[in-house]
Coordinates of C-alpha atoms and ligand atoms in Angstrom, one line a residue:
X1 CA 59.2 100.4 5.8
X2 CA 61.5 101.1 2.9
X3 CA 65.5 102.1 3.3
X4 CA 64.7 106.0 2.9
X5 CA 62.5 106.1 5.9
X6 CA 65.2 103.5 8.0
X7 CA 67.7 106.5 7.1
X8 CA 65.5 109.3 7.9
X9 CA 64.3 107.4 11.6
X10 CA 68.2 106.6 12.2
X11 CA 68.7 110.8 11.3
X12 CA 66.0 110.9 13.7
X13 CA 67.6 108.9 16.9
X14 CA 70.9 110.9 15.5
X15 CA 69.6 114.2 16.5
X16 CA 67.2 112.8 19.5
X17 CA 70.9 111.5 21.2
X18 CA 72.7 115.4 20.9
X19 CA 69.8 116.4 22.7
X20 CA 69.4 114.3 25.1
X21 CA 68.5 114.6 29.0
X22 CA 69.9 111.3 29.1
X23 CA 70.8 109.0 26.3
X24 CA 71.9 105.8 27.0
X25 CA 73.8 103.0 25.1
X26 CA 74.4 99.6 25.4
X27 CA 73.3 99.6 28.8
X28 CA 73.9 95.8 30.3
X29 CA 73.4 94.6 34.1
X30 CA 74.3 91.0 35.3
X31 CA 73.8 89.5 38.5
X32 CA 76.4 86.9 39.3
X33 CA 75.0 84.4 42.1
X34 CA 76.7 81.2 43.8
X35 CA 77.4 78.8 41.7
X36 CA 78.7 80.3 38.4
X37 CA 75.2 81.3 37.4
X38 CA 74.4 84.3 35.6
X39 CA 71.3 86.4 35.6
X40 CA 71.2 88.5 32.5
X41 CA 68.9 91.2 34.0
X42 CA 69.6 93.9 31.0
X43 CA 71.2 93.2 27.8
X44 CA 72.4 96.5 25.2
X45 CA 69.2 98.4 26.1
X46 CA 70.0 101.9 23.8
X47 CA 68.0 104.9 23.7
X48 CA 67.4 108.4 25.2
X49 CA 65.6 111.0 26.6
X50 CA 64.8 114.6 25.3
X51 CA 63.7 117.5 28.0
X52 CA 60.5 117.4 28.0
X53 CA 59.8 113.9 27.1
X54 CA 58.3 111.0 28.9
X55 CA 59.4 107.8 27.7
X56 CA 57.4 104.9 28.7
X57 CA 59.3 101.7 29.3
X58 CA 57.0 98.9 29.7
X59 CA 57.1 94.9 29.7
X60 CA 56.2 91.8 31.6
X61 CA 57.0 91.6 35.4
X62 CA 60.7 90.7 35.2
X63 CA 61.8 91.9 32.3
X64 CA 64.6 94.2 33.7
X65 CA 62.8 97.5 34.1
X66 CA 63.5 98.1 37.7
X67 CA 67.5 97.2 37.5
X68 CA 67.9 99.5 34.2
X69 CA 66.6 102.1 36.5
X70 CA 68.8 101.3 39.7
X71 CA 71.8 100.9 37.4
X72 CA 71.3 104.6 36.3
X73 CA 71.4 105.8 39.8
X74 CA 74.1 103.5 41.2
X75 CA 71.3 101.6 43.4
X76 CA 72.7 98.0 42.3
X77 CA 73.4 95.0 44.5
X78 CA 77.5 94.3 44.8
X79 CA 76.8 91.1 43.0
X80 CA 75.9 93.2 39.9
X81 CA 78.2 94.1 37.0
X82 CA 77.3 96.5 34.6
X83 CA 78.9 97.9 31.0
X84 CA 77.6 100.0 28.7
X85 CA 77.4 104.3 29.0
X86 CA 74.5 106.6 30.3
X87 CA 75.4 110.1 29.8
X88 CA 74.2 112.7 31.7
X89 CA 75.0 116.7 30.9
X90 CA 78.3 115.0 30.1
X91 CA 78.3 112.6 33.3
X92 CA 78.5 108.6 33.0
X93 CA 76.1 107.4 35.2
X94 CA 77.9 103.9 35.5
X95 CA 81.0 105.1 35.5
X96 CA 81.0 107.8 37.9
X97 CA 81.8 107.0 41.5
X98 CA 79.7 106.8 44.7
X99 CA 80.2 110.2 45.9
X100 CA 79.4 111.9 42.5
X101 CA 76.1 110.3 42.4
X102 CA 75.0 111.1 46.0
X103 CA 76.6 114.7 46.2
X104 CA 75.0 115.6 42.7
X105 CA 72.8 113.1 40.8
X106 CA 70.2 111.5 42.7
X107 CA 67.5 113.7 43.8
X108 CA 69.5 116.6 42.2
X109 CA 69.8 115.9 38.6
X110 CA 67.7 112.7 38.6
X111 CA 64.8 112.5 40.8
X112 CA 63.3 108.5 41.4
X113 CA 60.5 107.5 42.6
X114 CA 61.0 104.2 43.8
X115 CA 59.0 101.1 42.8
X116 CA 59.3 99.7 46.8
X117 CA 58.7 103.5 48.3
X118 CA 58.3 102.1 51.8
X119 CA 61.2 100.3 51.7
X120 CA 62.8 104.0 50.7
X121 CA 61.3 105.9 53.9
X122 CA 62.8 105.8 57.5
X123 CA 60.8 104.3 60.0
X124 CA 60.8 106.7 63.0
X125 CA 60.4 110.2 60.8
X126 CA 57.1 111.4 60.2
X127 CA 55.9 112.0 56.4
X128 CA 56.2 115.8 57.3
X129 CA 59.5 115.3 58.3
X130 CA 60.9 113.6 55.1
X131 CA 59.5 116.1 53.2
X132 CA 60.9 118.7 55.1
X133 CA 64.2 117.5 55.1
X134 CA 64.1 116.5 51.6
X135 CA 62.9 120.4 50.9
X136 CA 65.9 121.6 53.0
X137 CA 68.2 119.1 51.3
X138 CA 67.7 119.8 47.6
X139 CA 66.5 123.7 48.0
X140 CA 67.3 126.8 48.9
X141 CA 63.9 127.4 50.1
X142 CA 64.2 129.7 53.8
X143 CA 63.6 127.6 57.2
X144 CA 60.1 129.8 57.5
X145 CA 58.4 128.5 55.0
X146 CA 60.1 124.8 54.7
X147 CA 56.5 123.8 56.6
X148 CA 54.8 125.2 53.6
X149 CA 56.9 124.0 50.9
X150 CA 56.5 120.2 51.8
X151 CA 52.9 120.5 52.0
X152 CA 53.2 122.2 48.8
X153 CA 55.3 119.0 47.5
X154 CA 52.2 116.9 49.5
X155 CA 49.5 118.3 47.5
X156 CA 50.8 118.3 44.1
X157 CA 51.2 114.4 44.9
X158 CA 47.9 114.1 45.9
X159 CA 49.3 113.3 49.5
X160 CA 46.5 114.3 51.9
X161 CA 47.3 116.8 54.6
X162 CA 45.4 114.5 57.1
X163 CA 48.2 112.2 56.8
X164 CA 51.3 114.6 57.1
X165 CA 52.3 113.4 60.5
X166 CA 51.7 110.0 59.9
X167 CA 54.6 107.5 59.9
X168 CA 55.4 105.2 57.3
X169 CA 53.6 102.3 58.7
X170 CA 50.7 104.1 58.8
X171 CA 50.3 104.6 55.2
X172 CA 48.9 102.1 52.5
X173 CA 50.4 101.3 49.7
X174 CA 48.5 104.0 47.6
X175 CA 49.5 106.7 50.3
X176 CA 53.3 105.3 50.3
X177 CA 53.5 106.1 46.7
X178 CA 52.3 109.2 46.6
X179 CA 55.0 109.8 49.2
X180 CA 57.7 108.9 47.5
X181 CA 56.5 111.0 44.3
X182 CA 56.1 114.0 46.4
X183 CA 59.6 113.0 47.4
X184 CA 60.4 112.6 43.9
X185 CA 59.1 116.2 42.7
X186 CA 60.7 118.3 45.4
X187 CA 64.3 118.5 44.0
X188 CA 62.5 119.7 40.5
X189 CA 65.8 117.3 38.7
X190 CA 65.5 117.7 35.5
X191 CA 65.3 114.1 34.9
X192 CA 62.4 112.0 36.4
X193 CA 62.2 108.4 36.9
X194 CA 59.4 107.2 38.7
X195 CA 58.8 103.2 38.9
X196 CA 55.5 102.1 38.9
X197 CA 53.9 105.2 40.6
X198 CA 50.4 104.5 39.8
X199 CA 50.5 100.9 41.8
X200 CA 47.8 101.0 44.3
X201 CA 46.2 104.0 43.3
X202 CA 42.4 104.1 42.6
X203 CA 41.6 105.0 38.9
X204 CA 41.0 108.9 39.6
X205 CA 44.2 109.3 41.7
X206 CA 45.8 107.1 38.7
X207 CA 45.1 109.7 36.4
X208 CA 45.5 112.8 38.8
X209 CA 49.7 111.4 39.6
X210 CA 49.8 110.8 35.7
X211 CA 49.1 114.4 34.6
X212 CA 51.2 115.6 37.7
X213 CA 54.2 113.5 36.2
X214 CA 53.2 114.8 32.6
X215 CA 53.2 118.5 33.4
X216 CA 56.5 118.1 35.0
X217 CA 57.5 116.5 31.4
X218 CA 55.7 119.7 30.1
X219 CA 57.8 122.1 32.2
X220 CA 61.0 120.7 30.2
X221 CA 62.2 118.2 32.0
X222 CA 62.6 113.9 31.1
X223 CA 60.3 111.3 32.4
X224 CA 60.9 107.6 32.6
X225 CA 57.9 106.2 33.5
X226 CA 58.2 102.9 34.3
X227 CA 54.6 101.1 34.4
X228 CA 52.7 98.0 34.1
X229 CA 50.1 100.3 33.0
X230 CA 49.7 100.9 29.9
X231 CA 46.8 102.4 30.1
X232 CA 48.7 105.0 32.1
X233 CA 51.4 105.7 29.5
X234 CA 49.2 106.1 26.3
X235 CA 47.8 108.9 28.7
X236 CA 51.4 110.4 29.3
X237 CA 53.9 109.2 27.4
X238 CA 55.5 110.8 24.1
X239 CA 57.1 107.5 23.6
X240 CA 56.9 103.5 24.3
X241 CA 60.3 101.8 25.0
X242 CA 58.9 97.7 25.1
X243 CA 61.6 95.3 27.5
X244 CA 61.3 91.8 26.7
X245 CA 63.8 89.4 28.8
X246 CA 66.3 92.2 29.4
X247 CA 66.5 93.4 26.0
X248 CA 64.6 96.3 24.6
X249 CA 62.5 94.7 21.2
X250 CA 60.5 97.9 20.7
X251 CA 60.7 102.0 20.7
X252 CA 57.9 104.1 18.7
X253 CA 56.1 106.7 19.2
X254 CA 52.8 106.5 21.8
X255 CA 50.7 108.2 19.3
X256 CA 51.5 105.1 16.7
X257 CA 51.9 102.5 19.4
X258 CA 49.0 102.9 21.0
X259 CA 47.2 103.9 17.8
X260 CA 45.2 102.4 14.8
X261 CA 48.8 101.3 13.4
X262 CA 50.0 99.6 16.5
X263 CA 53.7 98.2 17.5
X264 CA 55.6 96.2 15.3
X265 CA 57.1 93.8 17.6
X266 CA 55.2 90.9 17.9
X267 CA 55.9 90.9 21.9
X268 CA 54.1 94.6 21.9
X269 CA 51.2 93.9 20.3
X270 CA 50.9 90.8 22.3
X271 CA 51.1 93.2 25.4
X272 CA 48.5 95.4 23.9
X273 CA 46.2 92.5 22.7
X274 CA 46.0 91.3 26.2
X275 CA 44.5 94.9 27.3
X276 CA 40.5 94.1 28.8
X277 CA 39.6 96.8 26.4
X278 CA 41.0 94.9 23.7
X279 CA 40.9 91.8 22.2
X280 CA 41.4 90.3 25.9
X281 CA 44.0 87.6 24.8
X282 CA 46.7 86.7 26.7
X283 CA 50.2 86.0 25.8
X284 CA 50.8 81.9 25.5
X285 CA 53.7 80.5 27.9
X286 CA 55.9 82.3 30.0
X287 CA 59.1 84.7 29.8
X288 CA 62.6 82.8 29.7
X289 CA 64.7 82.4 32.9
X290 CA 67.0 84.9 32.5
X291 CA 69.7 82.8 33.4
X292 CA 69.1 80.7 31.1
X293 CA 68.2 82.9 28.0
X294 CA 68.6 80.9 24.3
X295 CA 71.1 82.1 21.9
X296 CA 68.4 83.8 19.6
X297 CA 65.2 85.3 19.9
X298 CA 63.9 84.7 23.6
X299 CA 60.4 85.5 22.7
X300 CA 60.5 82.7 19.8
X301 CA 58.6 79.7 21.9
X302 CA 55.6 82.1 22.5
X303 CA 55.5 84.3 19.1
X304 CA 52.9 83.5 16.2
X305 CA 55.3 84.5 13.8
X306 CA 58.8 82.4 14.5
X307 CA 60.5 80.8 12.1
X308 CA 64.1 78.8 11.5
X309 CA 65.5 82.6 11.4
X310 CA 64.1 83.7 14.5
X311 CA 67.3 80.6 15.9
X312 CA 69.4 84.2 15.2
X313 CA 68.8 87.0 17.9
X314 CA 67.7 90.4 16.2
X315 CA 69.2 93.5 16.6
X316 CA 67.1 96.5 16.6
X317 CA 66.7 98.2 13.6
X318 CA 64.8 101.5 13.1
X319 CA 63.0 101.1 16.2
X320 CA 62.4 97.1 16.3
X321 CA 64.5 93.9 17.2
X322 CA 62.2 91.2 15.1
X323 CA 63.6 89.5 12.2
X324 CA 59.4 89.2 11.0
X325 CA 57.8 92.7 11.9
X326 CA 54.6 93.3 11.4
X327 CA 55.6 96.0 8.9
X328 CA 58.8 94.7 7.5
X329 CA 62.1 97.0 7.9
X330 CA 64.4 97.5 4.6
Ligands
ATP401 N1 70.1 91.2 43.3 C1 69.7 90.4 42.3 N2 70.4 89.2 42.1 C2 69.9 88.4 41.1 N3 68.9 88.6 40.3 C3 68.3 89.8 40.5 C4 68.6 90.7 41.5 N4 67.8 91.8 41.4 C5 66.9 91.5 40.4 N5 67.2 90.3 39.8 C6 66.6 89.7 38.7 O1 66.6 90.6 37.6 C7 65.4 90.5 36.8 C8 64.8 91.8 36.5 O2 64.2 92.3 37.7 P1 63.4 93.7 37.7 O3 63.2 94.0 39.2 O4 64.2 94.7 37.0 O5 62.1 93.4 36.9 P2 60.9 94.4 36.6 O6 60.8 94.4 35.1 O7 61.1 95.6 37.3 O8 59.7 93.6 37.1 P3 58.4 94.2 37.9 O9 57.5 94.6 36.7 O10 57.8 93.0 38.6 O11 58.8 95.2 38.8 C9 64.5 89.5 37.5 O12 64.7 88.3 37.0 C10 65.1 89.5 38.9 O13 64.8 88.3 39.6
SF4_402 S1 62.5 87.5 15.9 FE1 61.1 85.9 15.3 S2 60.5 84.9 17.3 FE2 61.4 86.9 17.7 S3 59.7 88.3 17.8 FE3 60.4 88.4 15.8 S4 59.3 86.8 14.6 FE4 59.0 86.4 16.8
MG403 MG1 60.1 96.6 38.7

């Protein structure tokens, strides 16, 4: 990539960040346990979202993707600290207090569905009756027809009516998820984030929640779709935010990502190469304690492509944090 193109992708993330749902920057989360430790869960993660986008943010079990997305909702243990801003309609997420976010951002302006969603339902109420209450929570939607609204919310979630009056240990995992994405959709937030909502779904149902997720993208709002599956966001997503060890080391667009071109990061491609349907290699090793990350690149000790510079973490530039891309930056 040569500097006119650097310029013209940083004019690029310029414009993307005025327009943004939610743009975020220098978003950093530690956990500080007995004993002086530090866990450095998420470390400058930067980017945004544009209405009507779904950004996939993807990455080995771990990697931060879960805590990035309680931080932006205030859902962090009291042993976390976190710095950094995440603006939305002119709110800081990490700066605003308790009340704000309960009173008007979760469910209202940002709508989660949870990686845990059993964790997230009460015990004694019925799914009918979460969905109900959520309908008369976050709508203005009359008593009389409150019944038909959450089934409404059920179906478009692929929740079946035969299990309306279950409770939540009654449900599987798969039926638990598409619980909490029913959940998710009823507020109609214009910001989405939704956690691993294909996990325990059969491939159909898989695909049915993804396109329910996309046309919600489609109908102007922001998706963050969180996923192991990447099979899942190069069906969804506009683009591919790649976490390694806290840090995001890759964003670029799914159609190039997942395409003939590929990432650049050698992490991504890593990821991708490990696909069945590709070349069906693993990444060597393991990811890096995160409480115990090195001073430079923490993907070095597993990445073909290290060298003495590699000693010196990256920042990311024009889309990639790699000081040997696989197309070099200017
Ligand atoms: N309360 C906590 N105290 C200390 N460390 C924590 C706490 N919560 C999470 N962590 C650590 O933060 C790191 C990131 O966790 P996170 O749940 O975000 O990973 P993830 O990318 O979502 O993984 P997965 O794909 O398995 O869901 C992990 O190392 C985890 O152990
Ligand atoms: S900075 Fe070096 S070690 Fe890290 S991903 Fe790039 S080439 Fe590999
Ligand atoms: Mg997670």
């Amino acid at each position: 990539m040569n500097a006119r193109v650097a310029r013209a992708l940083d004019a690029v993330t310029a414009e993307r960040a005025e327009n943004a749902l939610l743009s975020v920057r220098g978003l950093t989360v530690r956990f500080r346990l007995r004993g002086g430790r530090t866990v450095a869960a998420v470390t400058d993660a930067d980017f945004d979202l544009a209405p009507g986008e779904c950004l996939a943010l993807v990455g080995e079990s771990g990697c931060g993707k879960s805590v990035l997305a309680s931080a932006l909702l205030g859902l962090l243990p009291a042993n976390a600290e976190t710095a950094g801003t995440a603006l939305v309609d002119g709110t800081d997420l990490l700066a605003a207090g308790e009340k704000t976010l309960a009173r008007s951002v979760r469910g209202r302006r940002i709508g989660l569905v949870p990686q845990s969603p059993a964790a997230h339902l009460t015990p004694v109420r019925t799914v009918r009756a979460h969905l109900e209450e959520t309908v008369r929570a976050l709508t203005t939607t009359p008593r009389s027809r409150r019944r038909k609204a959450a089934e409404d919310a059920a179906d478009r979630a692929a929740f079946p009516a035969t299990h309306l009056d279950a409770y939540p240990h009654e449900l599987s995992g798969g039926l638990a998820q598409r619980a909490a994405t029913a959940l998710a959709l009823i507020g109609d937030a214009p910001l989405l984030l939704a956690d691993e909502p294909t996990t325990g779904l059969d491939r159909d149902l898989v695909e049915r929640t993804a396109d329910e997720l996309r046309r919600h993208a489609d109908d102007g709002r922001g998706l963050l779709l969180i996923t192991h599956d990447l099979t899942a966001a190069a069906r969804i997503a506009d683009r591919v935010a790649v976490m390694y060890a806290g840090r995001i080391v890759e964003t670029a667009p799914a159609h190039r990502f997942f395409g003939a071109t590929g990432p650049d990061h050698p992490y991504a491609r890593g990821l991708l190469d490990a696909l069945p349907d590709r070349a069906f290699t693993p990444i060597p090793g393991m990811p890096p304690e995160l409480s115990d990350l090195p001073e430079g690149c923490a993907f070095a000790p597993r990445c073909p492509r290290a060298t003495d510079l590699c000693a010196t973490a990256p920042a990311l530039h024009a889309g990639v944090a790699c000081h040997h891309p696989e197309r070099p930056r200017a």
